[in-house]
């Protein structure tokens, strides 16, 4: 599998494509954890160098200023402790680069007061560039090279010894340090690109697995919904005798027509559900809310009769950009749902409310409400209520699809034992 390197693979977060599924928290927390790790690694380098300097301070070092070196080592130790407790995960990644100038300054002071041997302090430059390579993107080590050269050369003017020998040491040490830092940065960058790609592949595999499970569940539900009317039709035909009377044949015919109509409606609902949330298929126009509500109420009267109540709340003169046919279909589905599942002859309210940034359409009944915990499940395909009305279980799924195609949402406000209010909210 080929990897296409990004301009900077180590950003403060993984690419947006990894946000879905379980990879999202990893994508956010991984870089933060690494940033904290690199910060604390710098703290260990500072504190360890300072502690090592203090431990080795009694050893003989020609030309060394012991008091000044003690101060430098103590400063390195203090800086290391401060870096350890710094909130690296909350700061921008580039902020951690601020420890590099401090490291070069301490190395320069150590060179100035530590004696004539420059080679010992070259090791600290190597350590600094190793850390830069691990924690920063490529080309950072090269950018820090002038600062390192200054930290290496400036102490030469204050030291006794061969200036040109020190300059020769710098000419060899600093390029090697830069090469080490850049090599590590490239390797770490490639590793993190691979890590990002693995997270993406893992997330994609999870999505494909979820889609496969949804497909299996969908096919199982469709086969179940079709199997029932087919079984009923076949059963009636099998028991129908050749010498059956006219009335018996008529009854079987009516049953078969009803069951075939149910299968036809199921197929139509499936076709609608497949494309209902596609915004490109909407025929959007500016719809006067009150006029639209009254038209929908006229269509709903044959379903509810005198149970229907229409209420307009602050919608005088209000308009909404919507597909009136689809929106009317969604509201009629809610009305039909109330007629089928709201027990008794209580009133059903069809209501429109103008909100600050949206229009709220509601169908409220007094039929006893929805079993607690089942509110969201009702909007899943093939979920039917307990009334045994013979519906396809797709009506509310279509309602939510229409609402989301309008960049809105649909849901239910449940009042167990009292009733339920199904709502559609779409932006104005």
Short mmCIF file of C-alpha atoms in Angstrom, two decimals, residues 14-302:
data_model
loop_
_atom_site.label_atom_id
_atom_site.label_comp_id
_atom_site.label_asym_id
_atom_site.label_seq_id
_atom_site.Cartn_x
_atom_site.Cartn_y
_atom_site.Cartn_z
CA UNK A 14 -5.00 13.38 12.59
CA UNK A 15 -6.70 14.13 9.28
CA UNK A 16 -10.41 14.71 9.28
CA UNK A 17 -11.10 11.39 7.64
CA UNK A 18 -10.31 9.58 10.84
CA UNK A 19 -12.93 11.30 12.91
CA UNK A 20 -15.61 8.66 12.53
CA UNK A 21 -16.04 5.50 14.53
CA UNK A 22 -13.77 4.63 17.40
CA UNK A 23 -10.75 6.24 15.82
CA UNK A 24 -11.96 9.75 16.65
CA UNK A 25 -10.72 9.88 20.30
CA UNK A 26 -7.40 8.33 19.25
CA UNK A 27 -7.03 10.91 16.52
CA UNK A 28 -7.47 13.71 19.05
CA UNK A 29 -5.58 12.28 22.02
CA UNK A 30 -2.60 10.68 20.22
CA UNK A 31 -0.78 13.90 19.25
CA UNK A 32 -1.48 15.38 22.67
CA UNK A 33 0.01 12.39 24.42
CA UNK A 34 3.05 12.52 22.17
CA UNK A 35 3.46 16.23 22.80
CA UNK A 36 3.39 15.63 26.55
CA UNK A 37 5.87 12.77 26.12
CA UNK A 38 8.30 14.92 24.12
CA UNK A 39 8.02 17.73 26.66
CA UNK A 40 8.81 15.39 29.53
CA UNK A 41 11.66 13.83 27.56
CA UNK A 42 13.15 17.32 27.24
CA UNK A 43 12.68 17.72 31.00
CA UNK A 44 14.62 14.49 31.58
CA UNK A 45 17.43 15.69 29.31
CA UNK A 46 17.68 19.04 31.12
CA UNK A 47 17.42 17.64 34.63
CA UNK A 48 19.68 14.69 33.85
CA UNK A 49 22.36 16.91 32.35
CA UNK A 50 22.18 19.27 35.32
CA UNK A 51 22.34 16.43 37.83
CA UNK A 52 25.23 14.82 35.95
CA UNK A 53 27.11 18.12 35.96
CA UNK A 54 26.63 18.56 39.70
CA UNK A 55 27.73 14.97 40.41
CA UNK A 56 30.88 15.31 38.28
CA UNK A 57 31.69 18.82 39.52
CA UNK A 58 34.32 17.61 42.06
CA UNK A 59 36.31 15.89 39.31
CA UNK A 60 39.38 17.76 38.09
CA UNK A 61 38.77 19.97 35.03
CA UNK A 62 41.61 22.29 33.96
CA UNK A 63 40.46 25.89 33.57
CA UNK A 64 36.94 25.24 34.90
CA UNK A 65 35.07 27.80 36.99
CA UNK A 66 33.49 25.51 39.58
CA UNK A 67 31.13 28.10 41.06
CA UNK A 68 29.82 29.20 37.67
CA UNK A 69 29.41 25.59 36.58
CA UNK A 70 27.43 24.82 39.73
CA UNK A 71 25.06 27.68 38.89
CA UNK A 72 24.69 26.47 35.27
CA UNK A 73 24.00 22.89 36.36
CA UNK A 74 21.51 24.01 38.98
CA UNK A 75 19.77 26.17 36.37
CA UNK A 76 19.54 23.15 34.04
CA UNK A 77 18.05 21.10 36.87
CA UNK A 78 15.46 23.80 37.68
CA UNK A 79 14.55 24.24 34.01
CA UNK A 80 14.07 20.48 33.71
CA UNK A 81 11.67 20.41 36.66
CA UNK A 82 9.70 23.34 35.23
CA UNK A 83 9.48 21.67 31.80
CA UNK A 84 8.24 18.45 33.39
CA UNK A 85 5.20 20.16 34.90
CA UNK A 86 4.43 22.39 31.89
CA UNK A 87 1.03 21.69 30.18
CA UNK A 88 2.54 20.64 26.85
CA UNK A 89 -0.63 18.98 25.60
CA UNK A 90 -2.48 22.30 25.83
CA UNK A 91 0.11 24.35 23.94
CA UNK A 92 0.72 24.55 20.19
CA UNK A 93 3.28 22.08 18.98
CA UNK A 94 5.77 24.76 17.96
CA UNK A 95 5.80 26.04 21.55
CA UNK A 96 7.89 23.05 22.59
CA UNK A 97 10.67 24.28 20.29
CA UNK A 98 11.30 27.04 22.82
CA UNK A 99 13.35 24.64 24.94
CA UNK A 100 16.00 24.38 22.18
CA UNK A 101 17.41 27.93 22.58
CA UNK A 102 17.49 27.38 26.34
CA UNK A 103 19.44 24.16 25.80
CA UNK A 104 21.93 25.87 23.45
CA UNK A 105 22.37 28.73 25.94
CA UNK A 106 23.14 26.32 28.79
CA UNK A 107 25.57 24.36 26.60
CA UNK A 108 27.31 27.62 25.62
CA UNK A 109 27.63 28.62 29.28
CA UNK A 110 28.99 25.18 30.11
CA UNK A 111 31.56 25.58 27.34
CA UNK A 112 32.50 29.01 28.65
CA UNK A 113 33.01 27.96 32.28
CA UNK A 114 33.69 24.24 32.00
CA UNK A 115 37.30 24.26 30.86
CA UNK A 116 39.28 23.91 27.66
CA UNK A 117 37.95 20.55 26.40
CA UNK A 118 35.26 21.25 23.80
CA UNK A 119 34.60 17.64 22.80
CA UNK A 120 32.72 16.74 25.97
CA UNK A 121 30.08 19.38 25.26
CA UNK A 122 29.55 18.20 21.66
CA UNK A 123 27.58 15.34 23.19
CA UNK A 124 25.01 17.82 24.54
CA UNK A 125 24.52 19.23 21.05
CA UNK A 126 23.86 15.70 19.79
CA UNK A 127 21.28 15.14 22.54
CA UNK A 128 19.56 18.44 21.70
CA UNK A 129 19.31 17.63 18.01
CA UNK A 130 18.06 14.12 18.77
CA UNK A 131 15.22 15.68 20.73
CA UNK A 132 14.49 18.21 17.96
CA UNK A 133 14.33 15.38 15.43
CA UNK A 134 11.90 13.39 17.57
CA UNK A 135 9.54 16.21 18.47
CA UNK A 136 9.59 18.57 15.47
CA UNK A 137 8.87 18.22 11.74
CA UNK A 138 11.63 17.82 9.12
CA UNK A 139 13.86 20.79 8.33
CA UNK A 140 13.58 22.10 11.91
CA UNK A 141 17.07 20.83 12.78
CA UNK A 142 18.49 22.65 9.75
CA UNK A 143 16.66 25.82 10.80
CA UNK A 144 18.17 25.58 14.31
CA UNK A 145 21.70 25.03 12.98
CA UNK A 146 22.74 28.76 13.01
CA UNK A 147 21.75 29.02 16.66
CA UNK A 148 23.75 25.90 17.46
CA UNK A 149 26.78 27.28 15.57
CA UNK A 150 26.58 30.49 17.59
CA UNK A 151 26.32 28.54 20.86
CA UNK A 152 29.35 26.48 19.86
CA UNK A 153 31.61 29.26 18.55
CA UNK A 154 30.94 32.22 20.84
CA UNK A 155 32.51 30.57 23.92
CA UNK A 156 35.72 30.06 21.90
CA UNK A 157 36.46 33.78 22.20
CA UNK A 158 36.56 33.53 26.02
CA UNK A 159 38.46 30.27 26.31
CA UNK A 160 42.15 29.59 26.44
CA UNK A 161 43.28 27.27 23.74
CA UNK A 162 43.39 26.88 20.01
CA UNK A 163 40.50 28.85 18.51
CA UNK A 164 40.87 27.18 15.14
CA UNK A 165 40.79 23.74 16.66
CA UNK A 166 37.49 24.61 18.30
CA UNK A 167 36.17 26.01 15.02
CA UNK A 168 37.19 22.80 13.27
CA UNK A 169 35.34 20.82 15.92
CA UNK A 170 32.23 22.93 15.35
CA UNK A 171 32.49 22.48 11.57
CA UNK A 172 32.33 18.72 12.08
CA UNK A 173 29.99 18.43 15.06
CA UNK A 174 27.12 20.72 14.02
CA UNK A 175 26.55 19.23 10.51
CA UNK A 176 26.58 15.75 12.01
CA UNK A 177 24.05 16.86 14.63
CA UNK A 178 21.82 18.36 11.91
CA UNK A 179 22.01 15.14 9.89
CA UNK A 180 21.09 13.10 12.96
CA UNK A 181 18.15 15.40 13.76
CA UNK A 182 16.86 15.41 10.18
CA UNK A 183 17.21 11.64 9.88
CA UNK A 184 15.25 11.08 13.07
CA UNK A 185 12.61 13.62 12.02
CA UNK A 186 12.16 11.87 8.67
CA UNK A 187 11.88 8.45 10.33
CA UNK A 188 9.42 9.62 12.97
CA UNK A 189 7.40 11.43 10.31
CA UNK A 190 7.13 8.29 8.21
CA UNK A 191 6.16 6.30 11.26
CA UNK A 192 3.38 8.74 12.08
CA UNK A 193 2.17 8.73 8.46
CA UNK A 194 1.89 4.95 8.70
CA UNK A 195 0.08 5.29 12.03
CA UNK A 196 -2.38 7.74 10.49
CA UNK A 197 -2.93 5.42 7.53
CA UNK A 198 -3.53 2.46 9.86
CA UNK A 199 -6.08 4.45 11.85
CA UNK A 200 -7.79 5.42 8.60
CA UNK A 201 -7.84 1.84 7.36
CA UNK A 202 -9.11 0.59 10.71
CA UNK A 203 -11.86 3.19 10.74
CA UNK A 204 -12.80 2.38 7.14
CA UNK A 205 -12.92 -1.33 7.95
CA UNK A 206 -15.20 -0.56 10.89
CA UNK A 207 -17.50 1.48 8.68
CA UNK A 208 -17.62 -1.27 6.07
CA UNK A 209 -18.38 -3.82 8.77
CA UNK A 210 -21.17 -1.61 10.11
CA UNK A 211 -22.60 -1.16 6.60
CA UNK A 212 -22.49 -4.91 6.08
CA UNK A 213 -24.37 -5.47 9.33
CA UNK A 214 -26.92 -2.82 8.34
CA UNK A 215 -27.35 -4.51 4.95
CA UNK A 216 -27.93 -7.90 6.60
CA UNK A 217 -30.42 -6.40 9.04
CA UNK A 218 -32.19 -4.57 6.22
CA UNK A 219 -32.48 -7.66 4.04
CA UNK A 220 -33.68 -9.69 7.00
CA UNK A 221 -36.34 -7.10 7.82
CA UNK A 222 -37.50 -6.81 4.19
CA UNK A 223 -37.71 -10.58 3.79
CA UNK A 224 -39.70 -10.80 7.01
CA UNK A 225 -42.11 -8.05 5.96
CA UNK A 226 -42.66 -9.68 2.56
CA UNK A 227 -42.82 -13.22 3.89
CA UNK A 228 -45.88 -12.53 6.04
CA UNK A 229 -48.28 -11.37 3.27
CA UNK A 230 -46.91 -14.02 0.88
CA UNK A 231 -47.58 -16.69 3.50
CA UNK A 232 -51.11 -15.35 4.02
CA UNK A 233 -51.82 -15.34 0.26
CA UNK A 234 -50.44 -18.83 -0.20
CA UNK A 235 -52.33 -20.18 2.79
CA UNK A 236 -55.68 -18.85 1.56
CA UNK A 237 -55.10 -20.20 -1.93
CA UNK A 238 -54.07 -23.62 -0.66
CA UNK A 239 -57.21 -24.08 1.45
CA UNK A 240 -59.51 -22.74 -1.26
CA UNK A 241 -61.30 -25.72 -2.76
CA UNK A 242 -62.22 -26.04 -6.42
CA UNK A 243 -65.94 -26.17 -5.64
CA UNK A 244 -65.80 -23.20 -3.26
CA UNK A 245 -68.78 -20.90 -3.32
CA UNK A 246 -68.86 -17.42 -4.76
CA UNK A 247 -68.85 -15.72 -1.35
CA UNK A 248 -65.81 -17.72 -0.22
CA UNK A 249 -63.92 -16.91 -3.43
CA UNK A 250 -64.81 -13.22 -3.03
CA UNK A 251 -63.51 -13.22 0.55
CA UNK A 252 -60.24 -14.86 -0.48
CA UNK A 253 -59.90 -12.39 -3.35
CA UNK A 254 -60.38 -9.43 -1.01
CA UNK A 255 -57.76 -10.84 1.34
CA UNK A 256 -55.29 -11.35 -1.47
CA UNK A 257 -55.87 -7.85 -2.83
CA UNK A 258 -55.30 -6.37 0.64
CA UNK A 259 -52.08 -8.31 1.14
CA UNK A 260 -50.81 -7.43 -2.34
CA UNK A 261 -51.62 -3.79 -1.66
CA UNK A 262 -49.56 -4.02 1.54
CA UNK A 263 -46.61 -5.45 -0.41
CA UNK A 264 -47.00 -2.72 -3.03
CA UNK A 265 -46.98 -0.07 -0.34
CA UNK A 266 -43.89 -1.65 1.21
CA UNK A 267 -42.06 -1.49 -2.12
CA UNK A 268 -43.11 2.15 -2.62
CA UNK A 269 -42.00 3.07 0.89
CA UNK A 270 -38.65 1.37 0.32
CA UNK A 271 -38.14 3.36 -2.88
CA UNK A 272 -39.06 6.56 -1.06
CA UNK A 273 -36.77 5.79 1.88
CA UNK A 274 -33.85 5.11 -0.47
CA UNK A 275 -33.92 8.64 -1.89
CA UNK A 276 -35.81 10.70 0.67
CA UNK A 277 -32.71 12.18 2.33
CA UNK A 278 -31.13 13.28 -0.96
CA UNK A 279 -31.29 17.07 -0.91
CA UNK A 280 -30.61 17.21 -4.64
CA UNK A 281 -34.03 15.65 -5.29
CA UNK A 282 -35.90 18.33 -3.34
CA UNK A 283 -37.85 20.99 -5.24
CA UNK A 284 -37.23 23.88 -2.90
CA UNK A 285 -39.34 27.01 -2.93
CA UNK A 286 -40.48 29.67 -0.49
CA UNK A 287 -43.59 28.28 1.20
CA UNK A 288 -46.08 30.45 3.17
CA UNK A 289 -46.36 28.55 6.44
CA UNK A 290 -50.01 29.25 7.30
CA UNK A 291 -51.27 28.48 3.81
CA UNK A 292 -49.20 25.31 3.73
CA UNK A 293 -50.48 24.23 7.16
CA UNK A 294 -54.12 24.72 6.17
CA UNK A 295 -53.58 22.75 2.95
CA UNK A 296 -52.00 19.89 4.87
CA UNK A 297 -54.86 19.95 7.38
CA UNK A 298 -57.36 19.60 4.54
CA UNK A 299 -55.51 16.49 3.35
CA UNK A 300 -55.43 15.11 6.91
CA UNK A 301 -59.18 15.44 7.57
CA UNK A 302 -60.06 12.12 5.91
#
